[in-house]
Amino acid sequence: MKKQQNILVIGAGLCGSLLALRLGQRGYNVTVYEMRTDLRKTDISAGRSINLAFSDRGNKAIKLVGLEDQVKELCIPMNGRMLHDKESNTFLSNYSGRDYEYINSISREKLNSLLLTEAEKYDNVAIHFNKKCNSVDFENTTAHFQDYITKEEFIEDADCIIATDGAGSALRKSYYLERKFLFSFSQNYLTHGYKELSILPSETGDYKTYKNALHIWPRGDFMVIALPNLDGSFTVTLFLSYAEGEYNFNNLTTPEIVTEFFQKEFPDALELMPNLVKDFFENPTAPLGTVKCSPWHYKGNTLLMGDSAHAIVPFYGQGMNASFEDVVEFDQVLEANKDADWETIFTAYEKTRKKDTDAIADLAIDNFHEMKDHVGQAIFQEKRKIEMALEKEFPEDYSSKYSLVTFNENIGYREAMLKGRAQDKAILKMLADGVISASDDIKDILDKVKIETEAILDDHKVAGLR
Amino acid sequence: MKKQQNILVIGAGLCGSLLALRLGQRGYNVTVYEMRTDLRKTDISAGRSINLAFSDRGNKAIKLVGLEDQVKELCIPMNGRMLHDKESNTFLSNYSGRDYEYINSISREKLNSLLLTEAEKYDNVAIHFNKKCNSVDFENTTAHFQDYITKEEFIEDADCIIATDGAGSALRKSYYLERKFLFSFSQNYLTHGYKELSILPSETGDYKTYKNALHIWPRGDFMVIALPNLDGSFTVTLFLSYAEGEYNFNNLTTPEIVTEFFQKEFPDALELMPNLVKDFFENPTAPLGTVKCSPWHYKGNTLLMGDSAHAIVPFYGQGMNASFEDVVEFDQVLEANKDADWETIFTAYEKTRKKDTDAIADLAIDNFHEMKDHVGQAIFQEKRKIEMALEKEFPEDYSSKYSLVTFNENIGYREAMLKGRAQDKAILKMLADGVISASDDIKDILDKVKIETEAILDDHKVAGLR
C-alpha cells in the first residue's frame, strides 16, 4: 500500500544515493534531485580524488543493498596507524588486536558512482542532476529548486521529502528560519581547518610509502594524515589552527614559509611531496564543524538524514559510516512499521537513532585530540599496547573504544561511547596509580580492567545528573 | 583618551542598563537604544509583575555601581526551598548551612527602572526607547533601527557596539546570517515550556503562604514554583512538558482539565489560586532555551553581552546574576587594559568569561532535573542534609555546589561547577555504597568527602579527554 507513495530525496551524495537505492529496492517511487553535476561524467584528476575511511557500519549498509563484493574491489585495507615522528621514525599501531579487524580507504567518487548506477537500475528511481534545492515548504511538503544550467526555477511535490543534502542542508535551513516549531540546532567549529594535499605515485606507479596504513604525523597542536588511493597516490590532509601557534593557516602565506614548516615538522612527508607548494596554494582551506539538531522531522512531511541531520568532524573516520548506518536503521524502522504512516516512522527513526549520532559527533571530537596529541604520549601508548594484547589474547572478551565504535556494528555508537570511555578512564587511572602495567599478567589486567570499568559505569549511574 | 569614544548599546534591559550606567561612570559617551517602551512609564498590574532571583554575583555588580542600599530595599530574602508534596505537607530546605547565605526575590521592573534612572543621571549617557534594532553591519560598526511609533528607519554609527539585546539578539542574528566568519552557535530547547500564574495577596494584603522561601511543588516530570513579591503576591510558574505525560501544555485546553490537574497534583497551591483558570488562559506558554555562541565579538567593532551571548534556562536563578557578572568582568578587563584597543579588550573579556557562562548554562539544566525530581528523592535529601550540616559545622571548609555557584562570587562558575559536581558525585557514591550516612560523625564525613572529591577530580584529569 505504501509502495504507491512518492518520495522526494534531496541530494544524491553517498547517503542520498544509498537511500534512493534501498527505497527503490523496497518498491517506492523515488525521485532524487542533486545540485551538482553527475560525477560519473566529470573528470577529476587522480591525485586529488578524496578518499574516506570505510568500516563495518558502512559495510552493513552495503550488504543490505547487496553490493559487498563490488565495494570490496574499491577498498584498500588499512590495518593500523603508521605514526611518523619529527625524526622521521615510523611506528605502526594496529587498529585492533584481532587480525580480521581493519578499516579501508575508499574513493568517494567511485563509491558514489556505483551507488548512483545501481539505484538507476530501478525503474521506480529517477535521479536528476544540476538541480539545487533552495528551500522546503515543510507544511505543504514541497521543495523549491533551481536548475543550474537553465536557471529555471520549479517546485516539486511529494508524499514525503527526505533531505540528504549534507551539512549545508536546505531543509534544515528552512526549519531554522521559518520558526514554526521549536528547533534545537547547533553548529560548532573547531579552531582548526584542513587542507588537502597529495603524495603522487612514484615514477613506476608504486606507493611511495607503506600502502596499508592510515599515516599520521601527530604534532600536538596540529597534524598531517595520509590515506592511500587505488592509483598509487595518497591523499594527504593537513589539520592546523587558523590563527594560533607559530605556524597557522593565516600566516602560511608564502612558498618559503610553507616549505619551512614542512621541513621542520614533517621532513619525511616533504620528501614525498615535491608538489607540496603547488597543492598548498591551489587547494582551499576548509573549516571543521559539527552540526546537531532536533527534531529531524516535521510531522510525516519531511525528514533530515545523513550529514544534514548530524555533520561531524572526520577524526573517527565515521562520517560516511554513520550516514550509511542511518539508512540501515531507517530500513529497520520501515520493516517494523509496515502499515504505519510517515509521521510514526520518522518519529520512531529519530527516537532510536539520534542518541547514536550525538555520540559519534562527540567521539569524533575526542579523536581529534587523540590523533594529533595523545597518540604521541607515553601513557596513551602504554594503554594502547595493553588494549592490543587484551584484544589478541581475549578476542571474545575485550574490545577497545576504537573497536567498539569501528568494528562492532551491532551495538550503537552511544553504547560504544559509554563503555569505551569508561574503559579508557579505567586503564589510564590504573596506569597512573601503578595498579597495572603493560608487563603484568594479561589475564590479571583483563580482570582488573573489567572490574574498574564496571565501577566507573556504576558511579555514573549513581551520580545521575551527569 | 578612550573616554572620548562613543559606545552604542543595543537593549536597555537589566544587562544593558547596568552596562550603560557603569560605562557612564567610567566616562564613556554611551547611547542606548531599547526596542520596548520605557517601563517606568507603563502600568503593569501588580500580581503579574515578573520577579527574579538575585544573589551574590548580581550584588557584586550592584556594589560596583554603588546601588547596594537601594537594591536591598527591593529584595525579599528567600532562605530556602519550601517543598510541597502531593498531600500538602511542606518541608523547608535551606539554601545554605550558613545563616547569612540566602537568595532574594526581586522585581525585574523595579530593578530595571532603578538602573535606567541612575544611568540617565550621567550627562554622557542617553537612552532612547521604542527603537528596535533590525540588524548590525559589524564590518562598518553601524546598526540599523526602526522607530516603533514613527516607523522611521535610521542607521547609527559608533566607535563600538555592544549588544545586550537578549536571547533574540539582532547582532547575534547578523553574525549567523552574514557568514563572514566561522560562528559557532547553538540554541537548544527543553521539551518543557513554562507559564506564569499568580497567588494574589490575601484580603488584608498579606502573603497567603510563607514569604521568605522559594516554593517548589516537585512532581518528577513537572513542577510549580512560586517567588514572593513586595505587594504580598507570589509569581507562580508552571514548568511542564509541551507534549509528553498524562497532562501537558498541548492537552490542558479547558478550565475543567486545568483545574483537575492542579486539584490532583497541587491541591494546596490551587487553594491559594482562585484566579488559576483566568491566569492560565490569559498568559502565554513560553519555551525554555539555552543559547551559546562563539566568538562573541567581531574584531573591536561589536560585542555580545548578557543573554545575547549566553541565554540560559532559569533553574539556577542565575540568569540576571550571570549577566550582571558580565559587566563586572568587562569592567575588570577595561581596568586592566586602559590603553588597549577594543579588539584587545573584547578578546580578553571573552577569553576570561566564556568558560564561566558555558558552565552556568549547563548547571542550569542540571538544576532543572534537580528541582523537579531529585529534591523529592531520599538519597538526594540525605545528601542535602549532610551538606547543610557540613556548612553549619565547618563554614570555612565546606560549600555545596549550590553555595559555590550562588554565594561564592569570587570563584568562577566553571570552577564552582567542577568542584561542585565532584562533591555531589562523591557524596552520592559514598551514600550508595554505605561508606557514609547522615548519622555519622560530621568531622569524619567532612574528611571522607574531601578525599573522595579530590580523587574524582584527579581521575578526571588523568582521563584527559573528558
XYZ file of N, CA and C in Angstrom, chain A residues 44-53 105-109 193-200 223-229 233-240 242 249 258 262 273 275-288 314:
174
model
N 37.922 14.063 -12.753
C 38.624 14.552 -11.566
C 40.024 13.960 -11.594
N 41.042 14.797 -11.511
C 42.410 14.287 -11.638
C 42.736 13.394 -10.448
N 43.485 12.324 -10.738
C 43.668 11.213 -9.811
C 44.191 11.631 -8.436
N 45.259 12.383 -8.403
C 45.905 12.684 -7.123
C 45.038 13.491 -6.191
N 43.999 14.085 -6.720
C 43.182 14.968 -5.911
C 41.879 14.311 -5.452
N 41.659 13.068 -5.912
C 40.408 12.433 -5.519
C 40.373 12.295 -4.009
N 39.201 12.463 -3.448
C 39.068 12.433 -1.994
C 38.698 11.027 -1.561
N 39.428 10.549 -0.592
C 39.106 9.227 -0.075
C 38.569 9.311 1.342
N 37.976 8.229 1.767
C 37.270 8.181 3.040
C 37.586 6.875 3.738
N 37.370 6.834 5.041
C 37.505 5.586 5.778
C 36.164 4.850 5.728
N 40.462 2.403 3.028
C 40.436 3.666 2.306
C 39.636 3.439 1.030
N 38.698 4.340 0.758
C 37.863 4.166 -0.434
C 37.646 5.528 -1.090
N 37.518 5.521 -2.396
C 37.301 6.765 -3.134
C 35.833 7.181 -3.045
N 35.604 8.408 -2.598
C 34.239 8.914 -2.530
C 33.578 8.858 -3.901
N 34.323 9.264 -4.909
C 33.777 9.340 -6.251
C 33.365 7.964 -6.780
N 41.348 24.294 10.796
C 40.791 23.999 9.489
C 41.618 22.885 8.853
N 41.277 22.524 7.617
C 42.073 21.495 6.952
C 42.314 21.858 5.498
N 43.374 21.276 4.966
C 43.714 21.475 3.566
C 44.197 20.150 2.994
N 43.683 19.800 1.811
C 44.099 18.544 1.191
C 45.323 18.753 0.303
N 46.247 17.812 0.427
C 47.493 17.810 -0.352
C 47.615 16.412 -0.943
N 48.745 16.102 -1.559
C 48.849 14.749 -2.115
C 50.284 14.251 -2.190
N 50.402 12.937 -2.036
C 51.650 12.241 -2.370
C 51.348 11.481 -3.648
N 51.985 11.878 -4.722
C 51.703 11.238 -6.012
C 52.418 9.890 -6.094
N 48.402 18.319 12.911
C 48.840 17.022 12.367
C 48.621 16.950 10.873
N 49.322 15.986 10.275
C 49.102 15.619 8.880
C 48.698 14.152 8.872
N 47.753 13.794 7.992
C 47.436 12.380 7.808
C 47.468 12.065 6.316
N 47.569 10.771 5.992
C 47.544 10.360 4.577
C 46.828 9.031 4.436
N 45.939 8.945 3.441
C 45.223 7.704 3.132
C 45.514 7.312 1.687
N 45.715 6.022 1.454
C 46.080 5.563 0.102
C 44.896 5.581 -0.875
N 45.234 5.810 -2.154
C 44.273 5.663 -3.255
C 44.672 4.482 -4.131
N 48.618 6.820 -5.385
C 48.792 8.094 -4.679
C 48.244 7.997 -3.259
N 48.540 9.014 -2.475
C 47.902 9.187 -1.172
C 47.244 10.557 -1.153
N 46.076 10.641 -0.556
C 45.513 11.953 -0.261
C 45.981 12.322 1.137
N 46.587 13.499 1.203
C 47.207 13.970 2.439
C 46.360 15.120 2.974
N 46.154 15.160 4.272
C 45.385 16.276 4.837
C 46.155 16.911 5.986
N 46.301 18.213 5.902
C 46.908 18.982 6.988
C 45.795 19.568 7.843
N 45.817 19.271 9.150
C 44.883 19.862 10.104
C 45.663 20.841 10.961
N 45.261 22.095 10.930
C 46.076 23.154 11.534
C 45.165 24.288 12.003
N 43.665 27.918 12.443
C 43.609 29.088 11.572
C 44.520 30.202 12.082
N 47.241 28.621 9.478
C 46.769 28.890 8.111
C 46.830 30.377 7.766
N 55.753 27.851 3.886
C 55.109 26.538 3.835
C 56.179 25.446 3.812
N 56.987 22.513 6.718
C 57.054 21.068 6.468
C 58.454 20.522 6.720
N 56.699 14.784 -1.274
C 55.730 15.745 -1.824
C 56.406 16.914 -2.535
N 55.367 18.272 -4.918
C 54.225 19.075 -5.352
C 53.559 19.847 -4.207
N 54.204 19.871 -3.049
C 53.575 20.473 -1.864
C 53.100 21.905 -2.088
N 54.012 22.758 -2.548
C 53.671 24.183 -2.644
C 52.522 24.412 -3.621
N 52.572 23.704 -4.728
C 51.508 23.833 -5.725
C 50.159 23.432 -5.115
N 50.135 22.245 -4.493
C 48.900 21.787 -3.842
C 48.433 22.803 -2.811
N 49.377 23.262 -2.009
C 49.011 24.114 -0.870
C 48.288 25.374 -1.317
N 48.808 25.985 -2.381
C 48.201 27.253 -2.787
C 47.051 27.091 -3.782
N 46.919 25.896 -4.376
C 45.782 25.659 -5.286
C 44.548 25.185 -4.523
N 44.761 24.464 -3.424
C 43.617 23.852 -2.744
C 43.080 24.752 -1.629
N 41.780 24.690 -1.440
C 41.182 25.562 -0.425
C 41.468 25.089 0.999
N 41.367 26.006 1.930
C 41.366 25.660 3.354
C 39.908 25.618 3.785
N 39.523 24.539 4.421
C 38.101 24.373 4.759
C 37.931 24.215 6.264
N 36.781 24.644 6.784
C 36.542 24.544 8.233
C 36.103 23.147 8.651
N 36.169 22.900 9.950
C 35.772 21.614 10.526
C 34.642 21.880 11.510
N 35.950 14.766 10.910
C 36.324 13.490 10.265
C 37.205 12.558 11.088
